PDB file of C-alpha atoms in Angstrom:
ATOM      1  CA  GLN A  31     137.547 100.776  67.319  1.00 53.00           C
ATOM      2  CA  ARG A  32     134.548  98.269  68.913  1.00 53.00           C
ATOM      3  CA  ASN A  33     136.015  94.920  69.587  1.00 56.00           C
ATOM      4  CA  ASP A  34     132.883  92.301  68.561  1.00 57.00           C
ATOM      5  CA  ARG A  35     133.273  89.662  70.599  1.00 54.00           C
ATOM      6  CA  SER A  36     129.741  88.008  70.153  1.00 54.00           C
ATOM      7  CA  SER A  37     131.511  84.651  68.727  1.00 56.00           C
ATOM      8  CA  GLU A  38     133.125  84.712  72.164  1.00 65.00           C
ATOM      9  CA  ARG A  39     130.536  84.978  74.610  1.00 69.00           C
ATOM     10  CA  ALA A  40     128.968  81.965  77.200  1.00 70.00           C
ATOM     11  CA  PRO A  41     125.690  80.793  76.073  1.00 75.00           C
ATOM     12  CA  MET A  42     122.538  82.521  76.759  1.00 80.00           C
ATOM     13  CA  SER A  43     121.042  81.125  80.195  1.00 84.00           C
ATOM     14  CA  VAL A  44     117.665  79.830  79.358  1.00 88.00           C
ATOM     15  CA  ILE A  45     114.893  81.570  82.071  1.00 89.00           C
ATOM     16  CA  SER A  46     111.669  79.927  81.702  1.00 90.00           C
ATOM     17  CA  PHE A  47     108.553  80.358  83.741  1.00 88.00           C
ATOM     18  CA  SER A  48     106.010  77.714  84.490  1.00 89.00           C
ATOM     19  CA  GLN A  49     103.055  77.890  82.745  1.00 90.00           C
ATOM     20  CA  PRO A  50     100.172  80.230  83.910  1.00 91.00           C
ATOM     21  CA  VAL A  51      97.380  79.274  86.400  1.00 90.00           C
ATOM     22  CA  GLN A  52      94.863  81.774  86.709  1.00 91.00           C
ATOM     23  CA  ILE A  53      93.987  83.214  89.852  1.00 90.00           C
ATOM     24  CA  PRO A  54      90.644  82.986  90.930  1.00 89.00           C
ATOM     25  CA  ASN A  55      87.977  85.702  91.322  1.00 87.00           C
ATOM     26  CA  GLN A  56      90.609  88.235  91.189  1.00 88.00           C
ATOM     27  CA  GLY A  57      91.287  90.926  88.072  1.00 86.00           C
ATOM     28  CA  THR A  58      92.723  93.927  87.055  1.00 86.00           C
ATOM     29  CA  ASP A  59      94.962  96.042  84.324  1.00 81.00           C
ATOM     30  CA  VAL A  60      98.185  96.419  86.656  1.00 87.00           C
ATOM     31  CA  PRO A  61      98.904  94.374  89.612  1.00 92.00           C
ATOM     32  CA  ALA A  62     101.755  95.337  91.960  1.00 95.00           C
ATOM     33  CA  LEU A  63     103.736  93.163  93.752  1.00 95.00           C
ATOM     34  CA  VAL A  64     106.322  92.681  96.566  1.00 95.00           C
ATOM     35  CA  GLN A  65     107.871  90.281  98.900  1.00 94.00           C
ATOM     36  CA  TYR A  66     106.998  91.217 102.352  1.00 91.00           C
ATOM     37  CA  ALA A  67     106.688  89.080 105.685  1.00 87.00           C
ATOM     38  CA  ASN A  68     107.747  85.981 104.057  1.00 89.00           C
ATOM     39  CA  ALA A  69     104.889  85.845 101.325  1.00 92.00           C
ATOM     40  CA  ILE A  70     104.142  87.851  98.104  1.00 94.00           C
ATOM     41  CA  PHE A  71     101.831  90.411  98.278  1.00 94.00           C
ATOM     42  CA  MET A  72      99.917  91.974  95.577  1.00 94.00           C
ATOM     43  CA  VAL A  73      98.125  95.310  95.714  1.00 95.00           C
ATOM     44  CA  TYR A  74      95.623  95.985  92.489  1.00 94.00           C
ATOM     45  CA  SER A  75      92.811  98.104  91.429  1.00 92.00           C
ATOM     46  CA  ASP A  76      89.971  96.553  90.372  1.00 88.00           C
ATOM     47  CA  SER A  77      88.685  95.980  87.040  1.00 85.00           C
ATOM     48  CA  ASP A  78      85.584  97.761  86.985  1.00 87.00           C
ATOM     49  CA  GLY A  79      87.301 101.082  86.538  1.00 83.00           C
ATOM     50  CA  SER A  80      86.020 102.355  90.462  1.00 87.00           C
ATOM     51  CA  GLY A  81      89.634 102.507  91.971  1.00 90.00           C
ATOM     52  CA  THR A  82      88.593 100.199  94.826  1.00 92.00           C
ATOM     53  CA  LEU A  83      92.279  98.885  95.569  1.00 94.00           C
ATOM     54  CA  TRP A  84      92.419  95.392  96.744  1.00 93.00           C
ATOM     55  CA  SER A  85      95.348  93.432  98.359  1.00 93.00           C
ATOM     56  CA  SER A  86      96.173  89.651  97.983  1.00 93.00           C
ATOM     57  CA  TRP A  87      99.053  87.130  99.025  1.00 93.00           C
ATOM     58  CA  SER A  88     100.832  83.797  98.417  1.00 94.00           C
ATOM     59  CA  LEU A  89     103.179  81.487  99.781  1.00 95.00           C
ATOM     60  CA  ASP A  90     104.423  80.233  96.866  1.00 94.00           C
ATOM     61  CA  GLY A  91     102.987  82.807  94.020  1.00 92.00           C
ATOM     62  CA  VAL A  92     100.775  79.903  92.512  1.00 93.00           C
ATOM     63  CA  ASN A  93      97.978  79.652  95.313  1.00 94.00           C
ATOM     64  CA  TRP A  94      96.491  83.420  96.520  1.00 94.00           C
ATOM     65  CA  ARG A  95      94.263  83.847  99.299  1.00 90.00           C
ATOM     66  CA  GLY A  96      90.918  85.527  98.805  1.00 81.00           C
ATOM     67  CA  ALA A  97      91.224  89.097  97.877  1.00 91.00           C
ATOM     68  CA  ILE A  98      90.788  91.905 100.730  1.00 92.00           C
ATOM     69  CA  GLN A  99      89.297  95.080  99.903  1.00 93.00           C
ATOM     70  CA  ILE A 100      91.900  97.910 101.239  1.00 93.00           C
ATOM     71  CA  PRO A 101      89.245 100.140 103.129  1.00 90.00           C
ATOM     72  CA  GLY A 102      88.752 104.080 102.581  1.00 87.00           C
ATOM     73  CA  GLN A 103      91.319 104.422  99.877  1.00 88.00           C
ATOM     74  CA  THR A 104      90.358 104.211  95.966  1.00 90.00           C
ATOM     75  CA  GLY A 105      93.458 104.566  93.138  1.00 91.00           C
ATOM     76  CA  PHE A 106      94.960 103.232  90.402  1.00 90.00           C
ATOM     77  CA  ILE A 107      98.066 101.851  89.315  1.00 91.00           C
ATOM     78  CA  PRO A 108      99.725 101.690  93.042  1.00 94.00           C
ATOM     79  CA  ALA A 109     103.480 100.823  93.485  1.00 96.00           C
ATOM     80  CA  LEU A 110     104.891  98.772  96.983  1.00 97.00           C
ATOM     81  CA  ALA A 111     107.768  98.760  98.823  1.00 96.00           C
ATOM     82  CA  VAL A 112     109.226  97.254 101.837  1.00 95.00           C
ATOM     83  CA  TRP A 113     110.978  99.907 104.348  1.00 93.00           C
ATOM     84  CA  GLY A 114     111.667  98.311 107.801  1.00 90.00           C
ATOM     85  CA  ASN A 115     108.357  96.503 109.119  1.00 91.00           C
ATOM     86  CA  TYR A 116     106.148  98.404 107.092  1.00 93.00           C
ATOM     87  CA  LEU A 117     105.050  97.495 102.993  1.00 95.00           C
ATOM     88  CA  TYR A 118     104.405 101.083 102.046  1.00 95.00           C
ATOM     89  CA  MET A 119     102.087 102.126  98.775  1.00 96.00           C
ATOM     90  CA  VAL A 120     101.939 104.600  96.408  1.00 95.00           C
ATOM     91  CA  TYR A 121      98.963 105.394  93.848  1.00 94.00           C
ATOM     92  CA  THR A 122      97.145 107.579  91.744  1.00 91.00           C
ATOM     93  CA  ASP A 123      93.833 109.009  92.760  1.00 89.00           C
ATOM     94  CA  SER A 124      90.523 107.037  91.240  1.00 85.00           C
ATOM     95  CA  ASN A 125      89.850 110.950  90.722  1.00 86.00           C
ATOM     96  CA  SER A 126      92.809 112.864  89.541  1.00 87.00           C
ATOM     97  CA  ALA A 127      96.388 112.135  89.178  1.00 86.00           C
ATOM     98  CA  GLN A 128      97.252 113.016  92.243  1.00 91.00           C
ATOM     99  CA  LEU A 129      99.701 110.791  94.392  1.00 93.00           C
ATOM    100  CA  TRP A 130      99.113 109.583  97.480  1.00 93.00           C
ATOM    101  CA  VAL A 131     100.972 107.392  99.869  1.00 94.00           C
ATOM    102  CA  THR A 132     100.266 105.093 102.926  1.00 94.00           C
ATOM    103  CA  ARG A 133     101.489 102.314 105.272  1.00 93.00           C
ATOM    104  CA  THR A 134     100.723  98.429 106.868  1.00 92.00           C
ATOM    105  CA  HIS A 135     102.258  96.572 109.295  1.00 89.00           C
ATOM    106  CA  ASN A 136     100.015  93.723 109.207  1.00 86.00           C
ATOM    107  CA  CYS A 137      98.925  93.869 105.356  1.00 83.00           C
ATOM    108  CA  VAL A 138      95.230  94.853 106.611  1.00 86.00           C
ATOM    109  CA  ASP A 139      95.266  97.796 108.335  1.00 90.00           C
ATOM    110  CA  TRP A 140      96.604 100.788 106.246  1.00 92.00           C
ATOM    111  CA  ILE A 141      97.440 104.085 108.297  1.00 91.00           C
ATOM    112  CA  ASP A 142      98.449 107.682 107.693  1.00 90.00           C
ATOM    113  CA  THR A 143      97.283 107.860 104.225  1.00 92.00           C
ATOM    114  CA  GLN A 144      98.034 110.748 102.886  1.00 92.00           C
ATOM    115  CA  GLN A 145      98.618 113.272  99.688  1.00 92.00           C
ATOM    116  CA  ILE A 146     101.708 113.712  98.261  1.00 92.00           C
ATOM    117  CA  PRO A 147     101.469 117.424  97.566  1.00 90.00           C
ATOM    118  CA  ASN A 148     102.269 118.616  94.301  1.00 86.00           C
ATOM    119  CA  GLN A 149     103.052 115.187  92.782  1.00 87.00           C
ATOM    120  CA  ALA A 150     100.856 113.364  90.165  1.00 84.00           C
ATOM    121  CA  THR A 151     101.237 111.143  87.741  1.00 86.00           C
ATOM    122  CA  SER A 152      98.987 107.656  86.290  1.00 78.00           C
ATOM    123  CA  THR A 153     102.153 105.360  86.874  1.00 88.00           C
ATOM    124  CA  PRO A 154     104.344 105.685  89.886  1.00 92.00           C
ATOM    125  CA  ALA A 155     107.342 103.179  90.537  1.00 94.00           C
ATOM    126  CA  LEU A 156     108.469 103.209  94.035  1.00 96.00           C
ATOM    127  CA  VAL A 157     111.394 101.295  95.332  1.00 95.00           C
ATOM    128  CA  ALA A 158     113.045 101.241  98.816  1.00 94.00           C
ATOM    129  CA  PHE A 159     116.936 101.992  99.210  1.00 91.00           C
ATOM    130  CA  PRO A 160     118.742 101.624 102.295  1.00 89.00           C
ATOM    131  CA  GLY A 161     120.604 104.781 103.311  1.00 87.00           C
ATOM    132  CA  ILE A 162     118.113 106.904 101.207  1.00 88.00           C
ATOM    133  CA  GLY A 163     115.018 106.090 102.082  1.00 91.00           C
ATOM    134  CA  LEU A 164     111.844 105.670  99.685  1.00 94.00           C
ATOM    135  CA  CYS A 165     112.974 106.642  96.229  1.00 94.00           C
ATOM    136  CA  LEU A 166     109.492 107.469  94.019  1.00 93.00           C
ATOM    137  CA  VAL A 167     109.755 107.798  89.829  1.00 93.00           C
ATOM    138  CA  TYR A 168     107.343 108.808  87.822  1.00 91.00           C
ATOM    139  CA  SER A 169     105.970 110.290  84.283  1.00 88.00           C
ATOM    140  CA  ASP A 170     104.254 113.618  84.286  1.00 81.00           C
ATOM    141  CA  SER A 171     100.606 113.274  84.275  1.00 72.00           C
ATOM    142  CA  SER A 172     100.579 115.633  81.140  1.00 78.00           C
ATOM    143  CA  SER A 173     103.909 114.531  79.200  1.00 80.00           C
ATOM    144  CA  SER A 174     106.422 111.773  79.235  1.00 82.00           C
ATOM    145  CA  GLN A 175     108.908 113.642  81.537  1.00 88.00           C
ATOM    146  CA  LEU A 176     110.214 111.536  84.167  1.00 91.00           C
ATOM    147  CA  TRP A 177     110.371 113.142  87.844  1.00 90.00           C
ATOM    148  CA  CYS A 178     111.707 111.572  90.979  1.00 91.00           C
ATOM    149  CA  SER A 179     111.369 111.837  94.524  1.00 91.00           C
ATOM    150  CA  VAL A 180     112.622 110.881  97.832  1.00 92.00           C
ATOM    151  CA  CYS A 181     111.101 110.484 101.127  1.00 91.00           C
ATOM    152  CA  ALA A 182     114.370 110.215 103.438  1.00 88.00           C
ATOM    153  CA  ASN A 183     113.813 108.026 106.423  1.00 77.00           C
ATOM    154  CA  PRO A 184     110.232 107.024 106.878  1.00 87.00           C
ATOM    155  CA  PRO A 185     109.110 105.365 109.745  1.00 85.00           C
ATOM    156  CA  ALA A 186     110.699 101.857 109.652  1.00 83.00           C
ATOM    157  CA  SER A 187     108.866 100.209 112.844  1.00 73.00           C
ATOM    158  CA  SER A 188     105.708 100.326 115.353  1.00 63.00           C
ATOM    159  CA  GLY A 189     107.856 101.817 118.001  1.00 52.00           C
ATOM    160  CA  GLN A 190     108.456 104.974 115.669  1.00 50.00           C
ATOM    161  CA  ALA A 191     106.205 107.618 116.090  1.00 46.00           C
ATOM    162  CA  ASP A 192     103.523 108.128 113.511  1.00 46.00           C
ATOM    163  CA  ALA A 193     105.045 111.224 110.860  1.00 44.00           C
ATOM    164  CA  GLU A 194     103.780 113.112 108.276  1.00 46.00           C
ATOM    165  CA  PHE A 195     105.864 111.066 105.276  1.00 51.00           C
ATOM    166  CA  ARG A 196     107.937 114.224 103.668  1.00 55.00           C
ATOM    167  CA  PHE A 197     108.702 113.264  99.928  1.00 59.00           C
ATOM    168  CA  ALA A 198     111.007 115.974  98.973  1.00 55.00           C
ATOM    169  CA  SER A 199     110.047 118.230  95.904  1.00 51.00           C
ATOM    170  CA  PRO A 200     110.596 116.578  92.406  1.00 52.00           C
ATOM    171  CA  ALA A 201     113.656 116.804  90.170  1.00 45.00           C
ATOM    172  CA  VAL A 202     114.233 115.868  86.827  1.00 38.00           C
TER     173      VAL A 202
END
């Protein structure tokens, strides 16, 4: 038998946000945000459908610096995570559902860009978790089935040798 104590619960806290402020000259359907290097960092694909990836950053979440194009990379729906001194990004290729991974240490120069073999989706989610590495979860590109993959011990600092990212085979 369920014991309903809803009448004894403490009053719910109000979670309130400020009034929205437009970010000038930047637009997309799905932005990705992460806290990195004492700032809020945003990556998004261009709203014109070209798949051009852009980055921007803010120190307060309201005032955003002008967007910088991420050179040589096109994709949709980026996912971001911080591991050590690197910001990692996984995104869907702009010409297919294939997933790609890359990283940066300065939010300008993206290095080690590579395809994640045999993994495709339209919507990736990425998180860094101590003791595990990078955990990638996504829905199958042709169904709603969820898959997960782990990149154990990705490079965490510029002192480590650049290495191929090895995401494990997807598991249900």
